[in-house]
JSON list of C-alpha atoms in Angstrom, two decimals:
[
{"chain": "A", "resi": 203, "resn": "UNK", "atom": "CA", "xyz": [-0.04, 0.12, 0.02]},
{"chain": "A", "resi": 204, "resn": "UNK", "atom": "CA", "xyz": [0.99, 4.00, 0.15]},
{"chain": "A", "resi": 205, "resn": "UNK", "atom": "CA", "xyz": [3.34, 4.46, 2.20]},
{"chain": "A", "resi": 206, "resn": "UNK", "atom": "CA", "xyz": [5.11, 8.19, 3.38]},
{"chain": "A", "resi": 207, "resn": "UNK", "atom": "CA", "xyz": [8.59, 8.19, 5.44]},
{"chain": "A", "resi": 208, "resn": "UNK", "atom": "CA", "xyz": [9.42, 11.24, 7.48]},
{"chain": "A", "resi": 209, "resn": "UNK", "atom": "CA", "xyz": [13.27, 10.15, 8.69]},
{"chain": "A", "resi": 210, "resn": "UNK", "atom": "CA", "xyz": [13.49, 12.67, 11.05]},
{"chain": "A", "resi": 211, "resn": "UNK", "atom": "CA", "xyz": [11.66, 12.55, 14.43]},
{"chain": "A", "resi": 212, "resn": "UNK", "atom": "CA", "xyz": [12.92, 15.76, 16.11]},
{"chain": "A", "resi": 213, "resn": "UNK", "atom": "CA", "xyz": [15.18, 19.08, 14.19]},
{"chain": "A", "resi": 214, "resn": "UNK", "atom": "CA", "xyz": [16.09, 21.38, 16.71]},
{"chain": "A", "resi": 215, "resn": "UNK", "atom": "CA", "xyz": [17.51, 24.66, 15.21]},
{"chain": "A", "resi": 216, "resn": "UNK", "atom": "CA", "xyz": [18.44, 28.21, 16.14]},
{"chain": "A", "resi": 217, "resn": "UNK", "atom": "CA", "xyz": [16.46, 30.84, 14.48]},
{"chain": "A", "resi": 218, "resn": "UNK", "atom": "CA", "xyz": [17.77, 32.16, 11.63]},
{"chain": "A", "resi": 219, "resn": "UNK", "atom": "CA", "xyz": [18.84, 29.24, 10.76]},
{"chain": "A", "resi": 220, "resn": "UNK", "atom": "CA", "xyz": [17.68, 27.09, 7.18]},
{"chain": "A", "resi": 221, "resn": "UNK", "atom": "CA", "xyz": [15.85, 24.25, 7.54]},
{"chain": "A", "resi": 222, "resn": "UNK", "atom": "CA", "xyz": [15.28, 20.94, 5.31]},
{"chain": "A", "resi": 223, "resn": "UNK", "atom": "CA", "xyz": [12.69, 18.49, 6.63]},
{"chain": "A", "resi": 224, "resn": "UNK", "atom": "CA", "xyz": [12.55, 15.03, 4.74]},
{"chain": "A", "resi": 225, "resn": "UNK", "atom": "CA", "xyz": [9.80, 13.60, 2.60]},
{"chain": "A", "resi": 226, "resn": "UNK", "atom": "CA", "xyz": [9.75, 10.43, 0.34]},
{"chain": "A", "resi": 227, "resn": "UNK", "atom": "CA", "xyz": [6.83, 8.09, -0.38]},
{"chain": "A", "resi": 228, "resn": "UNK", "atom": "CA", "xyz": [5.98, 5.23, -2.25]},
{"chain": "A", "resi": 229, "resn": "UNK", "atom": "CA", "xyz": [2.60, 4.62, -4.51]},
{"chain": "A", "resi": 230, "resn": "UNK", "atom": "CA", "xyz": [1.10, 3.25, -7.75]},
{"chain": "A", "resi": 231, "resn": "UNK", "atom": "CA", "xyz": [-0.77, 6.03, -8.43]},
{"chain": "A", "resi": 232, "resn": "UNK", "atom": "CA", "xyz": [-0.72, 9.70, -9.25]},
{"chain": "A", "resi": 233, "resn": "UNK", "atom": "CA", "xyz": [0.99, 11.57, -6.35]},
{"chain": "A", "resi": 234, "resn": "UNK", "atom": "CA", "xyz": [-0.47, 14.34, -4.43]},
{"chain": "A", "resi": 235, "resn": "UNK", "atom": "CA", "xyz": [1.90, 15.17, -1.85]},
{"chain": "A", "resi": 236, "resn": "UNK", "atom": "CA", "xyz": [1.09, 17.77, 1.30]},
{"chain": "A", "resi": 237, "resn": "UNK", "atom": "CA", "xyz": [2.72, 19.20, 3.75]},
{"chain": "A", "resi": 238, "resn": "UNK", "atom": "CA", "xyz": [0.29, 19.85, 7.35]},
{"chain": "A", "resi": 239, "resn": "UNK", "atom": "CA", "xyz": [1.73, 21.80, 10.41]},
{"chain": "A", "resi": 240, "resn": "UNK", "atom": "CA", "xyz": [0.56, 20.71, 13.44]},
{"chain": "A", "resi": 241, "resn": "UNK", "atom": "CA", "xyz": [0.98, 23.82, 16.65]},
{"chain": "A", "resi": 242, "resn": "UNK", "atom": "CA", "xyz": [0.77, 22.52, 20.23]},
{"chain": "A", "resi": 243, "resn": "UNK", "atom": "CA", "xyz": [-2.82, 21.58, 21.23]},
{"chain": "A", "resi": 244, "resn": "UNK", "atom": "CA", "xyz": [-4.20, 23.19, 17.60]},
{"chain": "A", "resi": 245, "resn": "UNK", "atom": "CA", "xyz": [-5.47, 20.89, 14.47]},
{"chain": "A", "resi": 246, "resn": "UNK", "atom": "CA", "xyz": [-3.38, 20.23, 11.47]},
{"chain": "A", "resi": 247, "resn": "UNK", "atom": "CA", "xyz": [-3.33, 22.99, 9.21]},
{"chain": "A", "resi": 248, "resn": "UNK", "atom": "CA", "xyz": [-2.34, 22.53, 5.43]},
{"chain": "A", "resi": 249, "resn": "UNK", "atom": "CA", "xyz": [0.74, 24.57, 4.62]},
{"chain": "A", "resi": 250, "resn": "UNK", "atom": "CA", "xyz": [1.54, 23.76, 0.96]},
{"chain": "A", "resi": 251, "resn": "UNK", "atom": "CA", "xyz": [0.32, 20.73, -1.64]},
{"chain": "A", "resi": 252, "resn": "UNK", "atom": "CA", "xyz": [1.61, 19.71, -5.18]},
{"chain": "A", "resi": 253, "resn": "UNK", "atom": "CA", "xyz": [0.90, 17.31, -7.62]},
{"chain": "A", "resi": 254, "resn": "UNK", "atom": "CA", "xyz": [2.90, 18.62, -10.23]},
{"chain": "A", "resi": 255, "resn": "UNK", "atom": "CA", "xyz": [6.48, 17.41, -10.92]},
{"chain": "A", "resi": 256, "resn": "UNK", "atom": "CA", "xyz": [10.02, 19.31, -10.71]},
{"chain": "A", "resi": 257, "resn": "UNK", "atom": "CA", "xyz": [7.88, 22.47, -9.93]},
{"chain": "A", "resi": 258, "resn": "UNK", "atom": "CA", "xyz": [8.54, 24.55, -6.35]},
{"chain": "A", "resi": 259, "resn": "UNK", "atom": "CA", "xyz": [5.39, 25.44, -4.81]},
{"chain": "A", "resi": 260, "resn": "UNK", "atom": "CA", "xyz": [5.86, 28.42, -1.77]},
{"chain": "A", "resi": 261, "resn": "UNK", "atom": "CA", "xyz": [3.34, 29.11, 1.56]},
{"chain": "A", "resi": 262, "resn": "UNK", "atom": "CA", "xyz": [4.42, 31.41, 4.18]},
{"chain": "A", "resi": 263, "resn": "UNK", "atom": "CA", "xyz": [8.06, 31.01, 3.68]},
{"chain": "A", "resi": 264, "resn": "UNK", "atom": "CA", "xyz": [8.28, 27.40, 2.94]},
{"chain": "A", "resi": 265, "resn": "UNK", "atom": "CA", "xyz": [8.63, 25.79, -0.28]},
{"chain": "A", "resi": 266, "resn": "UNK", "atom": "CA", "xyz": [8.85, 22.30, -1.37]},
{"chain": "A", "resi": 267, "resn": "UNK", "atom": "CA", "xyz": [9.25, 20.83, -4.75]},
{"chain": "A", "resi": 268, "resn": "UNK", "atom": "CA", "xyz": [7.72, 17.37, -5.77]},
{"chain": "A", "resi": 269, "resn": "UNK", "atom": "CA", "xyz": [10.48, 14.82, -7.45]},
{"chain": "A", "resi": 270, "resn": "UNK", "atom": "CA", "xyz": [8.79, 11.86, -8.94]},
{"chain": "A", "resi": 271, "resn": "UNK", "atom": "CA", "xyz": [11.73, 10.56, -10.10]},
{"chain": "A", "resi": 272, "resn": "UNK", "atom": "CA", "xyz": [12.86, 10.05, -6.42]},
{"chain": "A", "resi": 273, "resn": "UNK", "atom": "CA", "xyz": [9.72, 10.22, -4.74]},
{"chain": "A", "resi": 274, "resn": "UNK", "atom": "CA", "xyz": [10.77, 13.08, -2.68]},
{"chain": "A", "resi": 275, "resn": "UNK", "atom": "CA", "xyz": [8.90, 15.80, -1.23]},
{"chain": "A", "resi": 276, "resn": "UNK", "atom": "CA", "xyz": [11.39, 17.77, 0.92]},
{"chain": "A", "resi": 277, "resn": "UNK", "atom": "CA", "xyz": [10.21, 20.99, 3.09]},
{"chain": "A", "resi": 278, "resn": "UNK", "atom": "CA", "xyz": [12.48, 23.75, 3.09]},
{"chain": "A", "resi": 279, "resn": "UNK", "atom": "CA", "xyz": [12.77, 27.36, 5.01]},
{"chain": "A", "resi": 280, "resn": "UNK", "atom": "CA", "xyz": [15.78, 29.29, 4.39]},
{"chain": "A", "resi": 281, "resn": "UNK", "atom": "CA", "xyz": [15.45, 30.97, 7.91]},
{"chain": "A", "resi": 282, "resn": "UNK", "atom": "CA", "xyz": [13.52, 29.93, 10.70]},
{"chain": "A", "resi": 283, "resn": "UNK", "atom": "CA", "xyz": [11.39, 31.70, 13.23]},
{"chain": "A", "resi": 284, "resn": "UNK", "atom": "CA", "xyz": [10.62, 30.81, 16.92]},
{"chain": "A", "resi": 285, "resn": "UNK", "atom": "CA", "xyz": [7.05, 30.87, 15.81]},
{"chain": "A", "resi": 286, "resn": "UNK", "atom": "CA", "xyz": [7.96, 27.83, 13.29]},
{"chain": "A", "resi": 287, "resn": "UNK", "atom": "CA", "xyz": [8.29, 25.70, 16.08]},
{"chain": "A", "resi": 288, "resn": "UNK", "atom": "CA", "xyz": [5.71, 22.82, 15.37]},
{"chain": "A", "resi": 289, "resn": "UNK", "atom": "CA", "xyz": [5.08, 19.35, 14.25]},
{"chain": "A", "resi": 290, "resn": "UNK", "atom": "CA", "xyz": [4.99, 18.73, 10.26]},
{"chain": "A", "resi": 291, "resn": "UNK", "atom": "CA", "xyz": [3.76, 16.16, 8.39]},
{"chain": "A", "resi": 292, "resn": "UNK", "atom": "CA", "xyz": [4.28, 14.97, 4.74]},
{"chain": "A", "resi": 293, "resn": "UNK", "atom": "CA", "xyz": [1.16, 13.58, 3.69]},
{"chain": "A", "resi": 294, "resn": "UNK", "atom": "CA", "xyz": [-0.15, 11.53, 0.77]},
{"chain": "A", "resi": 295, "resn": "UNK", "atom": "CA", "xyz": [-3.03, 11.65, -1.63]},
{"chain": "A", "resi": 296, "resn": "UNK", "atom": "CA", "xyz": [-4.34, 8.37, -3.31]},
{"chain": "A", "resi": 297, "resn": "UNK", "atom": "CA", "xyz": [-5.69, 9.59, -6.65]},
{"chain": "A", "resi": 298, "resn": "UNK", "atom": "CA", "xyz": [-8.00, 6.17, -6.83]},
{"chain": "A", "resi": 299, "resn": "UNK", "atom": "CA", "xyz": [-11.42, 6.12, -5.80]},
{"chain": "A", "resi": 300, "resn": "UNK", "atom": "CA", "xyz": [-10.82, 5.96, -2.06]},
{"chain": "A", "resi": 301, "resn": "UNK", "atom": "CA", "xyz": [-9.40, 9.58, -1.70]},
{"chain": "A", "resi": 302, "resn": "UNK", "atom": "CA", "xyz": [-7.35, 8.27, 1.19]},
{"chain": "A", "resi": 303, "resn": "UNK", "atom": "CA", "xyz": [-4.69, 11.13, 2.53]},
{"chain": "A", "resi": 304, "resn": "UNK", "atom": "CA", "xyz": [-1.82, 9.05, 4.14]},
{"chain": "A", "resi": 305, "resn": "UNK", "atom": "CA", "xyz": [0.43, 10.73, 6.86]},
{"chain": "A", "resi": 306, "resn": "UNK", "atom": "CA", "xyz": [4.12, 10.21, 7.70]},
{"chain": "A", "resi": 307, "resn": "UNK", "atom": "CA", "xyz": [5.07, 10.05, 11.44]},
{"chain": "A", "resi": 308, "resn": "UNK", "atom": "CA", "xyz": [5.91, 13.51, 11.70]},
{"chain": "A", "resi": 309, "resn": "UNK", "atom": "CA", "xyz": [8.50, 15.67, 12.59]},
{"chain": "A", "resi": 310, "resn": "UNK", "atom": "CA", "xyz": [9.16, 18.08, 15.14]},
{"chain": "A", "resi": 311, "resn": "UNK", "atom": "CA", "xyz": [10.52, 21.03, 14.83]},
{"chain": "A", "resi": 312, "resn": "UNK", "atom": "CA", "xyz": [12.26, 22.74, 17.53]},
{"chain": "A", "resi": 313, "resn": "UNK", "atom": "CA", "xyz": [13.52, 26.60, 17.26]},
{"chain": "A", "resi": 314, "resn": "UNK", "atom": "CA", "xyz": [15.59, 28.20, 20.00]},
{"chain": "A", "resi": 315, "resn": "UNK", "atom": "CA", "xyz": [16.67, 31.98, 20.27]},
{"chain": "B", "resi": 226, "resn": "UNK", "atom": "CA", "xyz": [-11.46, 30.19, 11.64]},
{"chain": "B", "resi": 227, "resn": "UNK", "atom": "CA", "xyz": [-12.88, 26.85, 12.32]},
{"chain": "B", "resi": 228, "resn": "UNK", "atom": "CA", "xyz": [-15.32, 25.16, 9.96]},
{"chain": "B", "resi": 229, "resn": "UNK", "atom": "CA", "xyz": [-14.93, 22.05, 11.38]},
{"chain": "B", "resi": 230, "resn": "UNK", "atom": "CA", "xyz": [-16.62, 21.52, 14.74]},
{"chain": "B", "resi": 231, "resn": "UNK", "atom": "CA", "xyz": [-16.38, 18.73, 17.11]},
{"chain": "B", "resi": 232, "resn": "UNK", "atom": "CA", "xyz": [-17.86, 18.12, 20.39]},
{"chain": "B", "resi": 233, "resn": "UNK", "atom": "CA", "xyz": [-17.16, 17.15, 23.33]},
{"chain": "B", "resi": 234, "resn": "UNK", "atom": "CA", "xyz": [-13.42, 18.56, 23.27]},
{"chain": "B", "resi": 235, "resn": "UNK", "atom": "CA", "xyz": [-12.29, 16.20, 25.93]},
{"chain": "B", "resi": 236, "resn": "UNK", "atom": "CA", "xyz": [-13.78, 13.24, 27.70]},
{"chain": "B", "resi": 237, "resn": "UNK", "atom": "CA", "xyz": [-12.71, 11.22, 30.57]},
{"chain": "B", "resi": 238, "resn": "UNK", "atom": "CA", "xyz": [-14.19, 7.54, 30.80]},
{"chain": "B", "resi": 239, "resn": "UNK", "atom": "CA", "xyz": [-13.71, 4.24, 32.38]},
{"chain": "B", "resi": 240, "resn": "UNK", "atom": "CA", "xyz": [-13.02, 1.14, 30.52]},
{"chain": "B", "resi": 241, "resn": "UNK", "atom": "CA", "xyz": [-15.99, -0.83, 29.24]},
{"chain": "B", "resi": 242, "resn": "UNK", "atom": "CA", "xyz": [-18.37, 2.48, 29.12]},
{"chain": "B", "resi": 243, "resn": "UNK", "atom": "CA", "xyz": [-19.41, 3.72, 25.63]},
{"chain": "B", "resi": 244, "resn": "UNK", "atom": "CA", "xyz": [-18.85, 7.05, 24.45]},
{"chain": "B", "resi": 245, "resn": "UNK", "atom": "CA", "xyz": [-19.58, 9.38, 21.21]},
{"chain": "B", "resi": 246, "resn": "UNK", "atom": "CA", "xyz": [-18.14, 12.00, 19.66]},
{"chain": "B", "resi": 247, "resn": "UNK", "atom": "CA", "xyz": [-20.06, 14.71, 17.21]},
{"chain": "B", "resi": 248, "resn": "UNK", "atom": "CA", "xyz": [-18.39, 16.49, 14.13]},
{"chain": "B", "resi": 249, "resn": "UNK", "atom": "CA", "xyz": [-20.14, 18.95, 11.92]},
{"chain": "B", "resi": 250, "resn": "UNK", "atom": "CA", "xyz": [-18.84, 20.74, 8.93]},
{"chain": "B", "resi": 251, "resn": "UNK", "atom": "CA", "xyz": [-19.99, 24.20, 7.65]},
{"chain": "B", "resi": 252, "resn": "UNK", "atom": "CA", "xyz": [-18.13, 24.52, 4.10]},
{"chain": "B", "resi": 253, "resn": "UNK", "atom": "CA", "xyz": [-20.32, 22.31, 2.26]},
{"chain": "B", "resi": 254, "resn": "UNK", "atom": "CA", "xyz": [-17.76, 19.68, 1.55]},
{"chain": "B", "resi": 255, "resn": "UNK", "atom": "CA", "xyz": [-18.84, 16.22, 0.32]},
{"chain": "B", "resi": 256, "resn": "UNK", "atom": "CA", "xyz": [-16.10, 13.90, 2.04]},
{"chain": "B", "resi": 257, "resn": "UNK", "atom": "CA", "xyz": [-15.78, 13.84, 5.75]},
{"chain": "B", "resi": 258, "resn": "UNK", "atom": "CA", "xyz": [-13.26, 11.46, 7.76]},
{"chain": "B", "resi": 259, "resn": "UNK", "atom": "CA", "xyz": [-12.18, 10.58, 11.42]},
{"chain": "B", "resi": 260, "resn": "UNK", "atom": "CA", "xyz": [-8.36, 10.07, 12.03]},
{"chain": "B", "resi": 261, "resn": "UNK", "atom": "CA", "xyz": [-7.29, 9.09, 15.57]},
{"chain": "B", "resi": 262, "resn": "UNK", "atom": "CA", "xyz": [-3.89, 10.53, 16.67]},
{"chain": "B", "resi": 263, "resn": "UNK", "atom": "CA", "xyz": [-2.05, 8.58, 19.05]},
{"chain": "B", "resi": 264, "resn": "UNK", "atom": "CA", "xyz": [0.29, 9.56, 22.34]},
{"chain": "B", "resi": 265, "resn": "UNK", "atom": "CA", "xyz": [3.08, 9.50, 19.43]},
{"chain": "B", "resi": 266, "resn": "UNK", "atom": "CA", "xyz": [1.52, 12.03, 17.58]},
{"chain": "B", "resi": 267, "resn": "UNK", "atom": "CA", "xyz": [0.75, 9.26, 15.00]},
{"chain": "B", "resi": 268, "resn": "UNK", "atom": "CA", "xyz": [-1.93, 10.05, 12.51]},
{"chain": "B", "resi": 269, "resn": "UNK", "atom": "CA", "xyz": [-3.97, 6.93, 11.28]},
{"chain": "B", "resi": 270, "resn": "UNK", "atom": "CA", "xyz": [-7.31, 7.04, 9.36]},
{"chain": "B", "resi": 271, "resn": "UNK", "atom": "CA", "xyz": [-9.90, 5.46, 10.62]},
{"chain": "B", "resi": 272, "resn": "UNK", "atom": "CA", "xyz": [-13.41, 5.77, 8.01]},
{"chain": "B", "resi": 273, "resn": "UNK", "atom": "CA", "xyz": [-14.05, 8.29, 5.27]},
{"chain": "B", "resi": 274, "resn": "UNK", "atom": "CA", "xyz": [-17.40, 8.91, 4.17]},
{"chain": "B", "resi": 275, "resn": "UNK", "atom": "CA", "xyz": [-18.92, 10.24, 0.71]},
{"chain": "B", "resi": 276, "resn": "UNK", "atom": "CA", "xyz": [-21.97, 11.83, 0.96]},
{"chain": "B", "resi": 277, "resn": "UNK", "atom": "CA", "xyz": [-23.20, 10.26, 3.88]},
{"chain": "B", "resi": 278, "resn": "UNK", "atom": "CA", "xyz": [-21.90, 6.60, 2.17]},
{"chain": "B", "resi": 279, "resn": "UNK", "atom": "CA", "xyz": [-18.52, 4.55, 4.17]},
{"chain": "B", "resi": 280, "resn": "UNK", "atom": "CA", "xyz": [-15.57, 5.24, 1.38]},
{"chain": "B", "resi": 281, "resn": "UNK", "atom": "CA", "xyz": [-13.25, 3.90, 3.63]},
{"chain": "B", "resi": 282, "resn": "UNK", "atom": "CA", "xyz": [-13.18, 1.30, 6.73]},
{"chain": "B", "resi": 283, "resn": "UNK", "atom": "CA", "xyz": [-9.49, 1.07, 8.00]},
{"chain": "B", "resi": 284, "resn": "UNK", "atom": "CA", "xyz": [-8.67, -1.99, 10.14]},
{"chain": "B", "resi": 285, "resn": "UNK", "atom": "CA", "xyz": [-10.60, -0.86, 13.49]},
{"chain": "B", "resi": 286, "resn": "UNK", "atom": "CA", "xyz": [-11.89, -2.85, 16.32]},
{"chain": "B", "resi": 287, "resn": "UNK", "atom": "CA", "xyz": [-15.68, -3.49, 15.98]},
{"chain": "B", "resi": 288, "resn": "UNK", "atom": "CA", "xyz": [-16.39, -1.60, 18.87]},
{"chain": "B", "resi": 289, "resn": "UNK", "atom": "CA", "xyz": [-15.76, 1.70, 16.83]},
{"chain": "B", "resi": 290, "resn": "UNK", "atom": "CA", "xyz": [-18.71, 2.78, 14.47]},
{"chain": "B", "resi": 291, "resn": "UNK", "atom": "CA", "xyz": [-19.26, 6.18, 12.11]},
{"chain": "B", "resi": 292, "resn": "UNK", "atom": "CA", "xyz": [-22.30, 7.42, 11.90]},
{"chain": "B", "resi": 293, "resn": "UNK", "atom": "CA", "xyz": [-23.84, 10.04, 9.04]},
{"chain": "B", "resi": 294, "resn": "UNK", "atom": "CA", "xyz": [-26.81, 11.56, 9.17]},
{"chain": "B", "resi": 295, "resn": "UNK", "atom": "CA", "xyz": [-26.42, 13.87, 6.26]},
{"chain": "B", "resi": 296, "resn": "UNK", "atom": "CA", "xyz": [-22.92, 14.96, 4.22]},
{"chain": "B", "resi": 297, "resn": "UNK", "atom": "CA", "xyz": [-22.40, 17.79, 6.90]},
{"chain": "B", "resi": 298, "resn": "UNK", "atom": "CA", "xyz": [-22.12, 15.10, 10.00]},
{"chain": "B", "resi": 299, "resn": "UNK", "atom": "CA", "xyz": [-20.30, 12.32, 10.79]},
{"chain": "B", "resi": 300, "resn": "UNK", "atom": "CA", "xyz": [-20.04, 10.67, 14.39]},
{"chain": "B", "resi": 301, "resn": "UNK", "atom": "CA", "xyz": [-17.95, 8.10, 16.16]},
{"chain": "B", "resi": 302, "resn": "UNK", "atom": "CA", "xyz": [-19.13, 5.83, 18.52]},
{"chain": "B", "resi": 303, "resn": "UNK", "atom": "CA", "xyz": [-17.20, 3.33, 20.73]},
{"chain": "B", "resi": 304, "resn": "UNK", "atom": "CA", "xyz": [-19.23, 1.05, 22.10]},
{"chain": "B", "resi": 305, "resn": "UNK", "atom": "CA", "xyz": [-17.05, -0.37, 24.89]},
{"chain": "B", "resi": 306, "resn": "UNK", "atom": "CA", "xyz": [-13.87, 1.41, 25.39]},
{"chain": "B", "resi": 307, "resn": "UNK", "atom": "CA", "xyz": [-10.72, 0.04, 25.98]},
{"chain": "B", "resi": 308, "resn": "UNK", "atom": "CA", "xyz": [-7.02, 1.59, 27.55]},
{"chain": "B", "resi": 309, "resn": "UNK", "atom": "CA", "xyz": [-5.66, 1.60, 23.93]},
{"chain": "B", "resi": 310, "resn": "UNK", "atom": "CA", "xyz": [-8.34, 4.01, 22.91]},
{"chain": "B", "resi": 311, "resn": "UNK", "atom": "CA", "xyz": [-6.95, 6.81, 24.89]},
{"chain": "B", "resi": 312, "resn": "UNK", "atom": "CA", "xyz": [-6.16, 9.55, 22.08]},
{"chain": "B", "resi": 313, "resn": "UNK", "atom": "CA", "xyz": [-7.18, 12.49, 20.05]},
{"chain": "B", "resi": 314, "resn": "UNK", "atom": "CA", "xyz": [-9.75, 11.88, 17.50]},
{"chain": "B", "resi": 315, "resn": "UNK", "atom": "CA", "xyz": [-9.96, 14.30, 14.74]},
{"chain": "B", "resi": 316, "resn": "UNK", "atom": "CA", "xyz": [-12.61, 14.83, 12.60]},
{"chain": "B", "resi": 317, "resn": "UNK", "atom": "CA", "xyz": [-11.52, 16.46, 8.99]},
{"chain": "B", "resi": 318, "resn": "UNK", "atom": "CA", "xyz": [-13.06, 16.88, 5.80]},
{"chain": "B", "resi": 319, "resn": "UNK", "atom": "CA", "xyz": [-12.51, 17.52, 2.05]},
{"chain": "B", "resi": 320, "resn": "UNK", "atom": "CA", "xyz": [-14.15, 19.37, -1.00]},
{"chain": "B", "resi": 321, "resn": "UNK", "atom": "CA", "xyz": [-13.76, 16.28, -3.20]},
{"chain": "B", "resi": 322, "resn": "UNK", "atom": "CA", "xyz": [-13.49, 12.46, -3.25]},
{"chain": "B", "resi": 323, "resn": "UNK", "atom": "CA", "xyz": [-11.81, 10.49, -5.70]},
{"chain": "B", "resi": 324, "resn": "UNK", "atom": "CA", "xyz": [-8.78, 11.04, -7.10]},
{"chain": "B", "resi": 325, "resn": "UNK", "atom": "CA", "xyz": [-9.53, 14.76, -5.75]},
{"chain": "B", "resi": 326, "resn": "UNK", "atom": "CA", "xyz": [-6.65, 17.45, -4.13]},
{"chain": "B", "resi": 327, "resn": "UNK", "atom": "CA", "xyz": [-7.49, 15.62, -0.87]},
{"chain": "B", "resi": 328, "resn": "UNK", "atom": "CA", "xyz": [-7.00, 19.04, 1.39]},
{"chain": "B", "resi": 329, "resn": "UNK", "atom": "CA", "xyz": [-8.31, 17.89, 4.63]},
{"chain": "B", "resi": 330, "resn": "UNK", "atom": "CA", "xyz": [-9.77, 20.39, 7.12]},
{"chain": "B", "resi": 331, "resn": "UNK", "atom": "CA", "xyz": [-9.55, 19.57, 10.71]},
{"chain": "B", "resi": 332, "resn": "UNK", "atom": "CA", "xyz": [-11.45, 19.81, 13.31]},
{"chain": "B", "resi": 333, "resn": "UNK", "atom": "CA", "xyz": [-9.87, 20.64, 16.84]},
{"chain": "B", "resi": 334, "resn": "UNK", "atom": "CA", "xyz": [-9.83, 17.02, 18.07]},
{"chain": "B", "resi": 335, "resn": "UNK", "atom": "CA", "xyz": [-12.14, 15.38, 20.79]},
{"chain": "B", "resi": 336, "resn": "UNK", "atom": "CA", "xyz": [-9.19, 13.95, 23.35]},
{"chain": "B", "resi": 337, "resn": "UNK", "atom": "CA", "xyz": [-10.29, 10.82, 24.76]},
{"chain": "B", "resi": 338, "resn": "UNK", "atom": "CA", "xyz": [-8.99, 9.53, 28.35]},
{"chain": "B", "resi": 339, "resn": "UNK", "atom": "CA", "xyz": [-9.58, 5.97, 29.18]},
{"chain": "B", "resi": 340, "resn": "UNK", "atom": "CA", "xyz": [-8.94, 5.06, 32.93]}
]
């Protein structure tokens, strides 16, 4: 079945530094990829989405590029802020008749002053 | 702005009791879901409904049963709770079904603690 792999459980950075959170996926269907962000005691919210190969998508300073050749959708930001501290989920939508969204295990980003 | 409403937000109960969580979305979406987020923050889909019809039923214990009266409502009943049911239950909706963008709009969650 479909799966999403996030290799880092926790990433700790000082504010102002760049960050990359890894995401790879497996699917037999045409993929839709997403990044969701969940702040403490809040619901997950969509941050980015893409289904277009090799096209960079950006939102709120974060960006990601879907690379179908390597089955990757890494999340990046050039300069993290304290407010970016949160749990980040990579997710995959099956472009099939089940409309199921599968989530990775999440990466917690902690930004220190 | 919240458009997926869940009640109750917190519930503490004892093993063997019955629990129900309610979810309503005001976005006019066709598809609704229940996800379980455990203590490690893993998000796992339990059920999805499209326009009141069950589409996805993952391998969950039979004590869990979803109920949908119309496409704006999806409730979750747990007939006899077990300690491993302690988790946050997240309701979500999405605009389309079948090869959609899959973007989910989540509610605030219903945290269940089973003593």
